[in-house]
Coordinates of C-alpha atoms and ligand atoms in Angstrom, one line a residue:
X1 CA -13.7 -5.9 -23.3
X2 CA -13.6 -4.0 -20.3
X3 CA -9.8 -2.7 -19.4
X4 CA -8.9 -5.0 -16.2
X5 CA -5.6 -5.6 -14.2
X6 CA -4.5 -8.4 -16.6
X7 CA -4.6 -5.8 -19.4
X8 CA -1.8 -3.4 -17.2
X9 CA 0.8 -5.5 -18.6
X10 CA 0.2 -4.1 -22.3
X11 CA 0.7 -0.9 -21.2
X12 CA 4.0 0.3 -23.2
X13 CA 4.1 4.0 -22.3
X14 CA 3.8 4.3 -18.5
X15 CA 4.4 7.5 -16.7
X16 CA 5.1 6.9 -13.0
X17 CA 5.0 9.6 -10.0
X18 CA 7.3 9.6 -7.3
X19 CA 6.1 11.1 -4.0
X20 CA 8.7 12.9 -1.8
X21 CA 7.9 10.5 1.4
X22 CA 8.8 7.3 -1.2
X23 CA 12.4 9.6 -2.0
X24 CA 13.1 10.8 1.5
X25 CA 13.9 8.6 4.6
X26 CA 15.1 9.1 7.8
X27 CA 14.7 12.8 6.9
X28 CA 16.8 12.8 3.7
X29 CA 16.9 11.9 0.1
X30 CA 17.4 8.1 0.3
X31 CA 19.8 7.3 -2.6
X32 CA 18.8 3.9 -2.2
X33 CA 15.1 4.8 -3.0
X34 CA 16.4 6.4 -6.3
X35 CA 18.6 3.5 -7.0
X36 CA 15.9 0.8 -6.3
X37 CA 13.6 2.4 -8.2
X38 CA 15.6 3.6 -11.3
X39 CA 16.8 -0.1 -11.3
X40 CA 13.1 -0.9 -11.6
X41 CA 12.4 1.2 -14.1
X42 CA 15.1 -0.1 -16.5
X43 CA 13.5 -3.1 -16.1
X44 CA 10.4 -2.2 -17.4
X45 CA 12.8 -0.5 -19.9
X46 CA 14.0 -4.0 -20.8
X47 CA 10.7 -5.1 -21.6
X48 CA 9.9 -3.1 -24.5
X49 CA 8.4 0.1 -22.4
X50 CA 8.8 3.4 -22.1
X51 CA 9.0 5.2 -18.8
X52 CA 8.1 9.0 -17.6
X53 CA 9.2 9.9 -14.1
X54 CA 7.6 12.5 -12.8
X55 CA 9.6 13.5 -9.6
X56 CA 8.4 15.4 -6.3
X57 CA 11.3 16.4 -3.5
X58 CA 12.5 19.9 -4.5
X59 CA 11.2 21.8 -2.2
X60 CA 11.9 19.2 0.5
X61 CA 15.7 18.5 -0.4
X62 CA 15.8 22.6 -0.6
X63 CA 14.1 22.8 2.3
X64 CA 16.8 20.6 4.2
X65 CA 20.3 22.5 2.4
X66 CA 18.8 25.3 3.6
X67 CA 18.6 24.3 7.4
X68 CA 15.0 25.0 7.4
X69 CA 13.5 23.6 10.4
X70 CA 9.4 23.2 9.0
X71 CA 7.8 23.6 5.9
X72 CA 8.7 26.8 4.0
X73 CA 5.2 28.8 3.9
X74 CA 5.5 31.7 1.9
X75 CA 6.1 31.3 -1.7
X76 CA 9.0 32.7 -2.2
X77 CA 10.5 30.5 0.6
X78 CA 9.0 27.7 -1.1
X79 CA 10.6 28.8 -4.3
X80 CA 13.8 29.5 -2.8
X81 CA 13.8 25.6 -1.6
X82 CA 13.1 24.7 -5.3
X83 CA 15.6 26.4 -6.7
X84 CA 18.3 24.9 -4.3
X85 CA 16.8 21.2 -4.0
X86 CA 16.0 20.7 -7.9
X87 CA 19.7 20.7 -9.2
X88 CA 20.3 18.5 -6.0
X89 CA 17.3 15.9 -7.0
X90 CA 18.2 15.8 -10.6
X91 CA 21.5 15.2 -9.8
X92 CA 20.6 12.6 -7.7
X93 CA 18.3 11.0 -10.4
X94 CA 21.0 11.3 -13.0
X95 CA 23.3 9.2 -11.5
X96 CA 20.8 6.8 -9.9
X97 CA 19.9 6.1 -13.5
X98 CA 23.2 6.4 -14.8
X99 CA 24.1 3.6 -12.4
X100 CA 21.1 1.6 -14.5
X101 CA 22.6 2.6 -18.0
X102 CA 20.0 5.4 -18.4
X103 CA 20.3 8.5 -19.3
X104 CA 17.7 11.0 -17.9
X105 CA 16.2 14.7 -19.0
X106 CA 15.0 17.2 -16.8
X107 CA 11.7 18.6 -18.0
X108 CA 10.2 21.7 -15.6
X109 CA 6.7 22.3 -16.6
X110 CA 4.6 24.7 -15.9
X111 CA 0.9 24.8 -16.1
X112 CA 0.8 28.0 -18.2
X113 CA 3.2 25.9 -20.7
X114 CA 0.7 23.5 -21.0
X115 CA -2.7 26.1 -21.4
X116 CA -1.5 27.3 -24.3
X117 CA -1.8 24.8 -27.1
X118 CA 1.3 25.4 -29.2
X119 CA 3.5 24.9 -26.5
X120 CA 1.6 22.0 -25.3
X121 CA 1.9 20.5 -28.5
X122 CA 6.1 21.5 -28.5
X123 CA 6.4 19.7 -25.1
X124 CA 5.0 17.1 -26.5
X125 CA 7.4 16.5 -29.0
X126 CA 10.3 17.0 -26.9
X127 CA 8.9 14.5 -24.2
X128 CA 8.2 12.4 -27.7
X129 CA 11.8 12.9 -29.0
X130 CA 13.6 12.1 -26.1
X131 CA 11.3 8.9 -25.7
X132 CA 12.3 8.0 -29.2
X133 CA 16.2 8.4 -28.5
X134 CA 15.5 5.7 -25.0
X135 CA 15.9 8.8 -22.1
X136 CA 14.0 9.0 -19.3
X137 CA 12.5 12.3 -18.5
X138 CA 12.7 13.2 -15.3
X139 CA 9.5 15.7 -15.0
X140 CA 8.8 18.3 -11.7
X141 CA 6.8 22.1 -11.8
X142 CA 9.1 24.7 -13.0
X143 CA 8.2 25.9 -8.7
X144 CA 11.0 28.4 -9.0
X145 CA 9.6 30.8 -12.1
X146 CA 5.4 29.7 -11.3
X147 CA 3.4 32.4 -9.2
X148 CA 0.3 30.5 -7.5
X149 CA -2.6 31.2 -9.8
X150 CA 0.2 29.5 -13.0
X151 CA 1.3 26.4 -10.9
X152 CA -0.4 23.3 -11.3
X153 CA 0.4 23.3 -7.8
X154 CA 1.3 19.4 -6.9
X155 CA 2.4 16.5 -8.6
X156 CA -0.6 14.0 -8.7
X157 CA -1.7 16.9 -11.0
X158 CA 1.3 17.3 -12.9
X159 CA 1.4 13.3 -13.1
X160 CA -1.4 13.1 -14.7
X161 CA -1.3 16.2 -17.1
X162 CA 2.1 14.8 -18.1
X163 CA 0.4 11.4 -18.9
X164 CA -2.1 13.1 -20.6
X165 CA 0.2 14.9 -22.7
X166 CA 2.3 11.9 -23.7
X167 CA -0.8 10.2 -24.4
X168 CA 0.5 7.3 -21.7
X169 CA -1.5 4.0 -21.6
X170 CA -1.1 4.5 -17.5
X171 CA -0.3 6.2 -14.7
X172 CA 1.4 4.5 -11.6
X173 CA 1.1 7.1 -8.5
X174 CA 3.9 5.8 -5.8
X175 CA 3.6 7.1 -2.4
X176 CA 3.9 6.0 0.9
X177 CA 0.7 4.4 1.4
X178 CA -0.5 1.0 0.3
X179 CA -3.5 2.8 -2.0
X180 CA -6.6 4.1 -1.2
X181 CA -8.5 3.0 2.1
X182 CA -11.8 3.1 2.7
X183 CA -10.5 5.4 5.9
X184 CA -8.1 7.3 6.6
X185 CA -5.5 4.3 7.8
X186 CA -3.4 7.2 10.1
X187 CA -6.6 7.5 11.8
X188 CA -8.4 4.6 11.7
X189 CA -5.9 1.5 11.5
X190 CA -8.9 -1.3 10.7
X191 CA -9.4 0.5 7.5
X192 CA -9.3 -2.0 4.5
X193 CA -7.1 -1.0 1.2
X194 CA -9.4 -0.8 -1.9
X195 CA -8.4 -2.9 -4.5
X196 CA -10.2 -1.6 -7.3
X197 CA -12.1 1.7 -8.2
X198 CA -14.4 1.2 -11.1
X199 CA -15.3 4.7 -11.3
X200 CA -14.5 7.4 -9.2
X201 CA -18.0 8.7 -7.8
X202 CA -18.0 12.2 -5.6
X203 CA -18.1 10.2 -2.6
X204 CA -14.8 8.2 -3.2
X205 CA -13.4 12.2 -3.8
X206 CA -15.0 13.5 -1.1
X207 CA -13.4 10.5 1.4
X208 CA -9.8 11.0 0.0
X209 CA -9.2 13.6 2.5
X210 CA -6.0 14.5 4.1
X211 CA -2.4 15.1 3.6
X212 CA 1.2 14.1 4.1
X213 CA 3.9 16.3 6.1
X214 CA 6.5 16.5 3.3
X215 CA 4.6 16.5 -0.3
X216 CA 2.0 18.3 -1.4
X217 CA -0.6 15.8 -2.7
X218 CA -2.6 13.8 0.2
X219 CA -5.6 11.1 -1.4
X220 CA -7.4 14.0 -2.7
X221 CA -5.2 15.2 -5.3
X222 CA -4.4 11.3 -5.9
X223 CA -8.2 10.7 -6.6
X224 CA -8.6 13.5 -8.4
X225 CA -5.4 12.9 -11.0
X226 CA -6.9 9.0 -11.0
X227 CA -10.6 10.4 -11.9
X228 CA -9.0 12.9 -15.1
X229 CA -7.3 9.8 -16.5
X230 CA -9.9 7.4 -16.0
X231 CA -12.4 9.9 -18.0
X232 CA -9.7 10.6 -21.1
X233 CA -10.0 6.9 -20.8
X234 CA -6.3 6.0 -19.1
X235 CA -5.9 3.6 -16.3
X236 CA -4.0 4.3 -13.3
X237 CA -2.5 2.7 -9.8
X238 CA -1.6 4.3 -6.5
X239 CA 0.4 2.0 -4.5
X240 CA 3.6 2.0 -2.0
X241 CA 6.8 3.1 -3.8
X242 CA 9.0 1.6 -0.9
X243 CA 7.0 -1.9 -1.5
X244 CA 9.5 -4.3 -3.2
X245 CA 9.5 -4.8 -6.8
X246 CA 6.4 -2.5 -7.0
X247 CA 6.5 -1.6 -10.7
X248 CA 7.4 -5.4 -11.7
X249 CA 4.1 -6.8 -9.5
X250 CA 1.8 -3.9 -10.8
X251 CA 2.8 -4.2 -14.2
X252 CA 2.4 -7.7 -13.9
X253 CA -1.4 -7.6 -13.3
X254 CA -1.0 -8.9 -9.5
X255 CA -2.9 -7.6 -6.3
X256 CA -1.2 -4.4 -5.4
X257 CA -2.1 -0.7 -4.4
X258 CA -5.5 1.0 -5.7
X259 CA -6.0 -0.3 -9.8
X260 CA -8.6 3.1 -10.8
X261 CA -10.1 1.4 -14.5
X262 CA -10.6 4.0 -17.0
X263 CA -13.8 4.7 -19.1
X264 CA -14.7 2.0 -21.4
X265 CA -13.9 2.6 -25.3
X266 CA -10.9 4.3 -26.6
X267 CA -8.7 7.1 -24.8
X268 CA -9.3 10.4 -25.8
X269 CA -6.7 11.9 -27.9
X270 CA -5.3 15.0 -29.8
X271 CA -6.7 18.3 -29.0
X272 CA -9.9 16.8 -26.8
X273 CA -7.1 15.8 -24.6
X274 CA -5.5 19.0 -24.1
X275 CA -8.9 20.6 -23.9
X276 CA -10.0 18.4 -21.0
X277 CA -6.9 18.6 -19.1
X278 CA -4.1 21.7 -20.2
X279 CA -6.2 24.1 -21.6
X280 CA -7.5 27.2 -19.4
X281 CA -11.3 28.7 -20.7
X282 CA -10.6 32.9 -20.9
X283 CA -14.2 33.2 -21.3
X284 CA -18.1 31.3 -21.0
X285 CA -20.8 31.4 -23.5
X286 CA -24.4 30.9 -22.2
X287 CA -26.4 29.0 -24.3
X288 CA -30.1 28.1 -24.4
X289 CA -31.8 24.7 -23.5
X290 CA -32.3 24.0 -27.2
X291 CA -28.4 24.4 -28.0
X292 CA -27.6 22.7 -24.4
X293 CA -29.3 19.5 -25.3
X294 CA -28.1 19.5 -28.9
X295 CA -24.9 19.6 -27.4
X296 CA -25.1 17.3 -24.9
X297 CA -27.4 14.8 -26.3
X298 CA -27.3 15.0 -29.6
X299 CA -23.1 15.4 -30.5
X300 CA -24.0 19.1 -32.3
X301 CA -21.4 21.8 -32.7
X302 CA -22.4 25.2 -31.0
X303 CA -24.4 27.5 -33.4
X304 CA -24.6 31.3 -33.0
X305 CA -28.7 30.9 -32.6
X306 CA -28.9 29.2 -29.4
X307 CA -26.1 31.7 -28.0
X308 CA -27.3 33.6 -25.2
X309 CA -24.6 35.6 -23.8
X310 CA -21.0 35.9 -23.8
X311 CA -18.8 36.6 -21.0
X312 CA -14.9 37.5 -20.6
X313 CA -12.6 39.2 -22.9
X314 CA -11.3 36.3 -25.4
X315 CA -10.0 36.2 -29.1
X316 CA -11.2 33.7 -31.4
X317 CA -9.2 30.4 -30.6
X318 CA -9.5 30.7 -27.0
X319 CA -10.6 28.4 -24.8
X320 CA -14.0 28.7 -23.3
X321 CA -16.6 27.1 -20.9
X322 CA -20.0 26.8 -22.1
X323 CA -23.0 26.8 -19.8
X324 CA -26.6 26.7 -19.3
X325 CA -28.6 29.2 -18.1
X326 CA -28.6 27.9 -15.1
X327 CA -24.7 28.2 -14.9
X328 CA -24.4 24.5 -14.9
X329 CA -21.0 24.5 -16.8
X330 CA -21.6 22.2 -20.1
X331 CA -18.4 21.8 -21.9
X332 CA -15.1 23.2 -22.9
X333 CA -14.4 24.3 -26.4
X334 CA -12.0 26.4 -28.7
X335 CA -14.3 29.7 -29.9
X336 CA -13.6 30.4 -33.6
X337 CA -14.2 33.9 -32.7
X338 CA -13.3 36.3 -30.2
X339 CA -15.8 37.8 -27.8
X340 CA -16.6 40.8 -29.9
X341 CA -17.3 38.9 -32.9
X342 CA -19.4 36.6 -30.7
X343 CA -21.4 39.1 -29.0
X344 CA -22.4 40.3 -32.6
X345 CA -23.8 37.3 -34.2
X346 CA -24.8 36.3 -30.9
X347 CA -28.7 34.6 -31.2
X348 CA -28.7 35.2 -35.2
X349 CA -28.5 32.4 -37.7
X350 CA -25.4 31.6 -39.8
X351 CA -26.2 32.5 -42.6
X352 CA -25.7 36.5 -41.5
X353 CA -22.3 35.6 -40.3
X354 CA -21.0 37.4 -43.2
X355 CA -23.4 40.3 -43.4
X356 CA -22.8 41.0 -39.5
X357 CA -19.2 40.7 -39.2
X358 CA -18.3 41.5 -43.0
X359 CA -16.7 37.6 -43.1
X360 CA -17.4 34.3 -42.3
X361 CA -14.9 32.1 -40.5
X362 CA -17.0 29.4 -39.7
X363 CA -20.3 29.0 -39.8
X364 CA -20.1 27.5 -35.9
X365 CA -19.2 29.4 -32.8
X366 CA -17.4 26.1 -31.8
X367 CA -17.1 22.6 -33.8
X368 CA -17.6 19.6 -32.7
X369 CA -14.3 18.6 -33.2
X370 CA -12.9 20.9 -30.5
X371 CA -15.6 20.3 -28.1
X372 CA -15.5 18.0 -24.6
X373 CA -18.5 17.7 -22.8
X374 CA -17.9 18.8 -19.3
X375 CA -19.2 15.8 -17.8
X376 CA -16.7 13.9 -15.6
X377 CA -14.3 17.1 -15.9
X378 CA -13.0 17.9 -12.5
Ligands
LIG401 N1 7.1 20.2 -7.1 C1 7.2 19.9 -5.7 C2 8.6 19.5 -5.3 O1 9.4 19.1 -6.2 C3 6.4 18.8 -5.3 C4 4.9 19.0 -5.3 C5 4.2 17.7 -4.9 O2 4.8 16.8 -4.4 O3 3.0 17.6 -5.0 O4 9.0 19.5 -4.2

């Protein structure tokens, strides 16, 4: 059965992002916003869930103790506002939830935490062991330590890696828009709100234009982070965080914000997961046509005979792309050996493994089992 609205309401482990223009109003944190929605999310705590914040507003709280009158714009400005606005928000969050009989954890991730597989795999049980003990983490970017090329950069990504990571049955995206229009509604005020995306073609990506003066995100990076999760097979909303009783109505099944269905058949889990999503390739093979459709047609692991060429500096267990010859990037995978060891055995069968390289790991460049096809990665 196809994963519809009605279905929403089975979702147990639901990881919900918070926009800074839901948190801030009249130009401030609204501690009403925090209070309304913590008081929501105990309720969905009272029904048997678990809930994930994922919290934007740093900067922009920063931004504001710091008598900053626009946008910081250089990094270390940015940074600066981070620093100052994240003890503020989490604060803030602590006693909103507090007030709700909840007690909440501060998790700052950072996209480099998250590439490399062992400490994916420790945040995961820490976000796991705090969801066992009933807290609600309270997630952001770690934006004070993260240079530019290690940030994840804004939430709607971070939202969705942290749902990914969790393994959460959906992601609700609250901002201060009703959803995705088929137009830009600033613009174009006869724009009709989507209801549903059944999958999210490059057109829909292309249209989600745009951006909001206080966050980060705009529809893009909302599309985007809906798109990831509908291909790992998760299901996901954007809808108005100010709305009332948002969560209740969305979780309910009714008519609200943008439902994005996820990929028929079951999610994907386990290291696929963090393959598709966390993981950062250090390196591409080039395989042939025979190897690329045996791959991508045919569910085969990657042999050293249909390897064509080996680019980057990796050691074995990295990840890597692999393309075509055409540079059509195929799939991701973890290399059971480094590039060295690959560019020896490189077109040979694997049987000389061991006579080439004086051992024999694995008789595969990369298995199967720690390959994704790159189709619908973004
Ligand atoms: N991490 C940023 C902050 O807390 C938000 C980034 C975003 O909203 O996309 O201000």
């Amino acid at each position: 059965m196809p994963f519809s609205r009605s279905d929403l309401r089975k979702c147990r482990r639901v990881v919900i992002k918070i926009g800074t223009s839901v948190l801030f109003e009249n130009g401030g944190l609204s501690r009403n916003r925090l209070k309304v929605l913590s008081r929501q999310a105990a309720a969905l705590k009272q029904d048997g869930r678990e809930v994930l914040l994922v919290s934007s507003g740093a900067v922009g709280v920063g931004r504001l103790k710091l008598g900053l009158a626009d946008r910081p714009k250089t990094l270390l400005l940015k940074q600066a506002c981070a620093a100052v606005g994240q003890a503020f928000l989490m604060t803030a969050w602590e006693k909103a939830l507090a007030d709700e009989g909840l007690l909440a954890a501060q998790v700052l991730i950072s996209a480099d935490d998250l590439a490399d597989r062992a400490r994916f795999l420790n945040a995961r049980n820490t976000l796991r062991t705090l969801l066992a003990h009933g807290v609600v983490p309270v997630i952001n970017e770690n934006d004070t330590v993260a240079v530019e090329e290690l940030k994840v950069g804004d939430n709607d990504t971070l939202g969705a890696l942290a749902c990914a990571l969790v393994e959460g049955d959906l992601f609700i995206n609250l901002t201060d828009q009703a959803g995705l229009y088929q137009a830009d509604p600033r613009r174009d005020p006869a724009a009709a709100l989507i209801s549903q995306v059944d999958k999210v073609t490059p057109e829909i990506l292309a249209q989600a234009g745009g951006g909001g003066p206080l966050g980060t995100g705009g529809m893009f990076t909302k599309v985007r982070a809906a798109k990831r999760l509908a291909d790992l097979g998760v299901a996901s909303l954007v809808a108005d965080g100010r709305s009332r009783d948002i969560l209740r109505r969305l979780l309910d099944g009714q008519e609200a914000g943008t439902f994005f269905k996820p990929r028929p058949g079951k999610a994907l889990a386990g290291k696929k997961n963090w393959l598709a999503f966390a993981s950062r390739p250090r390196g591409r093979l080039v395989v042939d046509a025979g190897c690329a459709l045996a791959l991508t047609k045919r569910g085969k692991s990657l042999l050293p005979g249909g390897l064509k060429e080996v680019a980057g500096q990796f050691s074995a267990g990295s990840t890597v792309e692999v393309a075509d010859e055409q540079g059509r990037v195929l799939a991701l995978g973890l290399s059971n050996y480094g590039s060295d060891e690959a560019e020896k055995i490189r077109g040979r069968r694997s049987q000389e493994i061991a006579g080439l390289l004086g051992y024999c790991p694995a008789e595969e460049i990369i298995h199967r089992d720690n390959l994704v096809l790159a189709e619908g990665l973004v």
